[in-house]
Amino acid sequence: MAELSITVLGCSGTYSSSSSSCSSYLVRSSTTVVLVDAGPGSSIELQRHVSLHDVDGIIISHEHADHWSEMPSLYHAYRWGVERHHVPAWGTAGTKRLIDFVNPEATEFVFDWTTIDESSAVTVGDIGFTFSRTDHPVETLAMRAECDGAAIVYSSDTGPGWSPESFGQPANIVVHEASLTADLEDQGIPHVTGAQAAVNAAAVDADLLVLTHVPPGEDPEERRTHALRADFSGRIDIAAPGRTFSV
Ligand SMILES: [Zn+2]
Ligand SMILES: [Zn+2]
């Protein structure tokens, strides 16, 4: 099995905290680097791990600002800094509209943009991505990255009406949002608790669940404690900027 890893660049839910930018991850094999989501401020941590030249592609899960709004900064960097154009990028139609609203030619000139939906399949280097629409107010694509039999699922944002079972295949690692404290379960909020994240990780036989997207000022350990009550036999860890989880 080839090495496939996910590095947390930012994991703060909804807005940045004093210690983390919003959602952003690097999915890497031994030969390929993919930026998954680009929450505000995330290019700081990104450049601690790779050069902007080394990013082989960018995939944005949905149009909420906490997942894409570093793209205007990356546009500046690629247009006038490192002067690299036609960086491959994929995302939902709504995300494209917003990126182009800020910089009208961004998805033509600087990014080589392809609009995707849940039926899409994307290959970047030796990593293949498939998608599944989650339970969230705008079109939101969870994704499953696979390289030589190793697989990582990233939930993006979702309410309880979605499960990674929809990919129809197991995953070694599930990086799952756990925005809600236990007392907010079943309140109709389009996010989930640690326990729901663990149920979802169990549904795809994951060895490792990484809890993420916890809002600023809230305790990720509360999510882990709640997750431990669910029937999931794998390991449960917590996302933090700079941490890498490997298959
Ligand atoms: Zn979010
Ligand atoms: Zn969202």
Coordinates of C-alpha atoms and ligand atoms in Angstrom, one line a residue:
M1 CA 0.0 0.0 0.0
A2 CA 1.4 3.4 -1.0
E3 CA 1.7 6.1 1.6
L4 CA -1.3 8.5 1.6
S5 CA -1.4 11.3 4.2
I6 CA -3.5 14.3 5.2
T7 CA -1.9 17.3 6.9
V8 CA -4.0 19.8 8.8
L9 CA -3.4 23.4 7.7
G10 CA -6.4 24.8 9.4
C11 CA -9.2 23.2 11.4
S12 CA -11.1 26.0 13.2
G13 CA -14.9 25.7 12.5
T14 CA -16.8 28.7 11.0
Y15 CA -14.1 31.3 11.8
S16 CA -10.4 31.4 12.6
S17 CA -9.3 31.0 16.2
S18 CA -6.1 32.5 17.8
S19 CA -4.3 29.2 17.0
S20 CA -5.8 28.0 13.7
S21 CA -7.1 29.2 10.4
C22 CA -10.3 27.7 9.0
S23 CA -10.6 24.4 7.1
S24 CA -7.7 23.5 4.9
Y25 CA -5.7 20.3 4.4
L26 CA -2.9 18.8 2.3
V27 CA -3.6 15.4 0.9
R28 CA -0.3 13.9 -0.3
S29 CA 1.2 10.7 -1.7
S30 CA 4.9 10.3 -2.3
T31 CA 4.6 12.1 -5.6
T32 CA 1.5 14.3 -5.4
V33 CA 0.4 17.3 -3.4
V34 CA -3.3 18.4 -3.3
L35 CA -4.7 21.3 -1.4
V36 CA -8.2 20.4 -0.1
D37 CA -10.2 23.5 1.0
A38 CA -8.6 26.9 1.5
G39 CA -10.1 28.5 4.5
P40 CA -9.1 32.1 5.4
G41 CA -5.4 32.3 6.5
S42 CA -4.5 28.8 5.5
S43 CA -1.7 29.7 3.1
I44 CA 0.5 30.5 6.1
E45 CA 0.6 26.9 7.3
L46 CA 0.5 25.7 3.7
Q47 CA 3.9 27.3 3.0
R48 CA 5.4 25.7 6.1
H49 CA 4.9 22.3 4.4
V50 CA 5.3 22.9 0.7
S51 CA 6.2 25.6 -1.8
L52 CA 3.4 27.1 -3.8
H53 CA 5.1 25.7 -6.9
D54 CA 4.6 22.2 -5.5
V55 CA 0.8 22.2 -5.2
D56 CA -0.4 19.9 -8.0
G57 CA -4.1 20.8 -7.6
I58 CA -6.7 22.5 -5.4
I59 CA -10.1 21.0 -4.5
I60 CA -12.7 23.2 -2.7
S61 CA -15.6 21.4 -1.0
H62 CA -18.2 24.2 -0.9
E63 CA -18.9 27.8 -1.1
H64 CA -19.0 28.7 2.6
A65 CA -16.3 31.3 3.2
D66 CA -14.5 29.3 5.9
H67 CA -13.6 26.7 3.2
W68 CA -12.5 28.8 0.2
S69 CA -11.8 32.4 1.1
E70 CA -8.0 32.0 1.0
M71 CA -8.4 31.6 -2.8
P72 CA -8.1 35.4 -3.5
S73 CA -4.8 35.3 -1.6
L74 CA -3.6 32.3 -3.6
Y75 CA -4.7 34.2 -6.7
H76 CA -2.4 37.1 -5.8
A77 CA 0.4 34.7 -5.0
Y78 CA 0.1 32.8 -8.2
R79 CA -0.5 35.8 -10.4
W80 CA 2.1 38.2 -9.0
G81 CA 4.3 36.3 -6.6
V82 CA 5.4 32.9 -7.9
E83 CA 3.9 33.7 -11.4
R84 CA 2.4 30.3 -11.9
H85 CA -0.7 30.3 -14.0
H86 CA -3.4 27.6 -14.8
V87 CA -3.1 25.8 -11.5
P88 CA -5.6 22.9 -11.7
A89 CA -8.6 23.6 -9.4
W90 CA -11.9 21.9 -8.9
G91 CA -15.0 22.9 -6.9
T92 CA -18.7 23.4 -6.9
A93 CA -20.5 25.9 -9.2
G94 CA -21.3 28.2 -6.2
T95 CA -17.7 28.3 -5.2
K96 CA -16.6 29.3 -8.7
R97 CA -19.1 32.2 -8.7
L98 CA -17.7 33.6 -5.5
I99 CA -14.0 33.2 -6.6
D100 CA -14.8 35.0 -9.9
F101 CA -16.8 37.7 -8.1
V102 CA -13.6 38.7 -6.2
N103 CA -11.2 38.3 -9.1
P104 CA -13.2 38.1 -12.4
E105 CA -10.7 36.1 -14.4
A106 CA -9.4 34.0 -11.6
T107 CA -10.8 30.7 -12.8
E108 CA -9.8 31.3 -16.4
F109 CA -6.3 32.7 -16.0
V110 CA -4.7 31.8 -12.7
F111 CA -6.6 28.7 -11.9
D112 CA -7.5 26.1 -14.5
W113 CA -11.0 25.5 -13.0
T114 CA -13.3 22.5 -13.5
T115 CA -16.7 22.6 -11.8
I116 CA -17.6 19.3 -10.2
D117 CA -20.5 17.7 -8.5
E118 CA -21.1 14.4 -6.6
S119 CA -20.9 12.4 -9.8
S120 CA -17.4 13.7 -10.6
A121 CA -14.1 11.8 -10.4
V122 CA -10.9 13.8 -10.3
T123 CA -7.4 12.4 -10.7
V124 CA -4.4 14.5 -9.5
G125 CA -1.1 12.7 -10.0
D126 CA -1.5 9.3 -8.4
I127 CA -4.4 10.3 -6.2
G128 CA -8.0 9.7 -7.3
F129 CA -10.9 11.6 -5.7
T130 CA -14.6 10.8 -5.6
F131 CA -17.3 12.9 -4.1
S132 CA -20.5 12.6 -2.2
R133 CA -23.0 15.4 -1.5
T134 CA -23.5 16.0 2.2
D135 CA -26.4 17.2 4.3
H136 CA -25.6 20.9 4.4
P137 CA -27.5 24.1 3.2
V138 CA -25.4 24.6 0.1
E139 CA -24.0 22.0 -2.4
T140 CA -21.2 20.5 -0.3
L141 CA -18.9 17.7 -1.5
A142 CA -17.3 15.3 1.0
M143 CA -14.4 13.5 -0.7
R144 CA -12.7 10.2 -0.7
A145 CA -9.0 10.3 -1.7
E146 CA -7.4 7.0 -2.8
C147 CA -3.9 6.0 -3.8
D148 CA -2.9 2.4 -4.4
G149 CA -5.4 1.0 -2.1
A150 CA -5.1 3.5 0.7
A151 CA -8.1 5.8 1.3
I152 CA -8.9 8.9 3.3
V153 CA -12.4 10.4 3.6
Y154 CA -12.9 14.1 4.4
S155 CA -16.5 15.0 5.4
S156 CA -16.3 18.7 4.8
D157 CA -19.4 20.1 6.5
T158 CA -22.5 18.0 7.1
G159 CA -25.6 17.5 9.1
P160 CA -26.6 14.0 10.4
G161 CA -28.4 13.1 7.1
W162 CA -25.2 12.1 5.4
S163 CA -22.8 9.1 5.9
P164 CA -19.5 8.2 4.2
E165 CA -21.2 4.9 3.5
S166 CA -22.5 6.6 0.3
F167 CA -19.0 6.2 -1.2
G168 CA -19.7 2.5 -1.2
Q169 CA -16.1 1.7 -0.2
P170 CA -14.1 1.5 3.1
A171 CA -11.6 4.1 4.2
N172 CA -8.5 3.9 6.4
I173 CA -8.8 7.4 7.9
V174 CA -11.9 9.6 8.2
V175 CA -11.4 13.3 8.9
H176 CA -14.8 14.4 10.1
E177 CA -16.3 17.6 11.2
A178 CA -17.5 17.6 14.8
S179 CA -18.9 21.2 15.1
L180 CA -21.5 20.5 17.7
T181 CA -21.4 19.8 21.4
A182 CA -23.4 16.8 22.6
D183 CA -26.3 19.1 23.9
L184 CA -26.8 20.4 20.3
E185 CA -27.5 17.0 18.8
D186 CA -30.9 16.7 17.1
Q187 CA -31.4 20.5 17.0
G188 CA -31.6 20.7 13.3
I189 CA -28.3 22.4 12.9
P190 CA -26.5 21.4 9.7
H191 CA -23.4 20.0 11.5
V192 CA -22.7 17.0 13.7
T193 CA -21.4 15.9 17.1
G194 CA -18.3 13.8 17.9
A195 CA -20.6 10.8 18.4
Q196 CA -22.1 11.1 15.0
A197 CA -18.6 11.5 13.5
A198 CA -17.7 8.2 15.2
V199 CA -20.8 6.4 13.9
N200 CA -19.8 7.6 10.4
A201 CA -16.2 6.5 10.8
A202 CA -17.5 3.0 11.9
A203 CA -19.7 2.8 8.8
V204 CA -16.6 2.7 6.5
D205 CA -14.5 0.6 8.9
A206 CA -11.9 3.3 9.5
D207 CA -8.9 2.7 11.6
L208 CA -8.6 6.3 12.6
L209 CA -11.1 9.1 13.1
V210 CA -9.8 12.7 13.2
L211 CA -12.2 15.2 14.6
T212 CA -12.1 18.7 13.1
H213 CA -14.1 21.9 12.5
V214 CA -14.5 22.7 16.2
P215 CA -15.5 26.4 16.6
P216 CA -13.1 28.8 18.4
G217 CA -13.2 28.7 22.2
E218 CA -14.7 25.3 22.3
D219 CA -13.1 22.2 23.6
P220 CA -12.1 19.5 21.1
E221 CA -11.8 17.0 24.0
E222 CA -15.5 17.3 24.6
R223 CA -16.0 16.0 21.0
R224 CA -13.6 13.1 21.6
T225 CA -15.3 12.2 24.9
H226 CA -18.6 12.2 23.1
A227 CA -17.2 10.2 20.2
L228 CA -15.9 7.6 22.6
R229 CA -19.5 6.8 23.6
A230 CA -20.3 5.6 20.0
D231 CA -19.7 2.1 18.8
F232 CA -16.4 2.7 16.9
S233 CA -13.4 0.5 17.6
G234 CA -10.8 2.6 15.8
R235 CA -8.5 5.3 17.2
I236 CA -9.9 8.8 17.7
D237 CA -7.6 11.9 17.4
I238 CA -8.1 15.6 17.1
A239 CA -7.0 17.9 14.3
A240 CA -4.5 20.7 14.9
P241 CA -2.5 22.8 12.5
G242 CA 0.6 21.0 11.3
R243 CA -0.4 17.5 12.3
T244 CA -0.2 14.8 9.7
F245 CA -2.1 11.5 9.7
S246 CA -0.8 8.8 7.4
V247 CA -2.2 5.5 6.1
Ligands
ZN1 ZN -17.3 25.1 7.6
ZN2 ZN -20.3 25.0 5.5

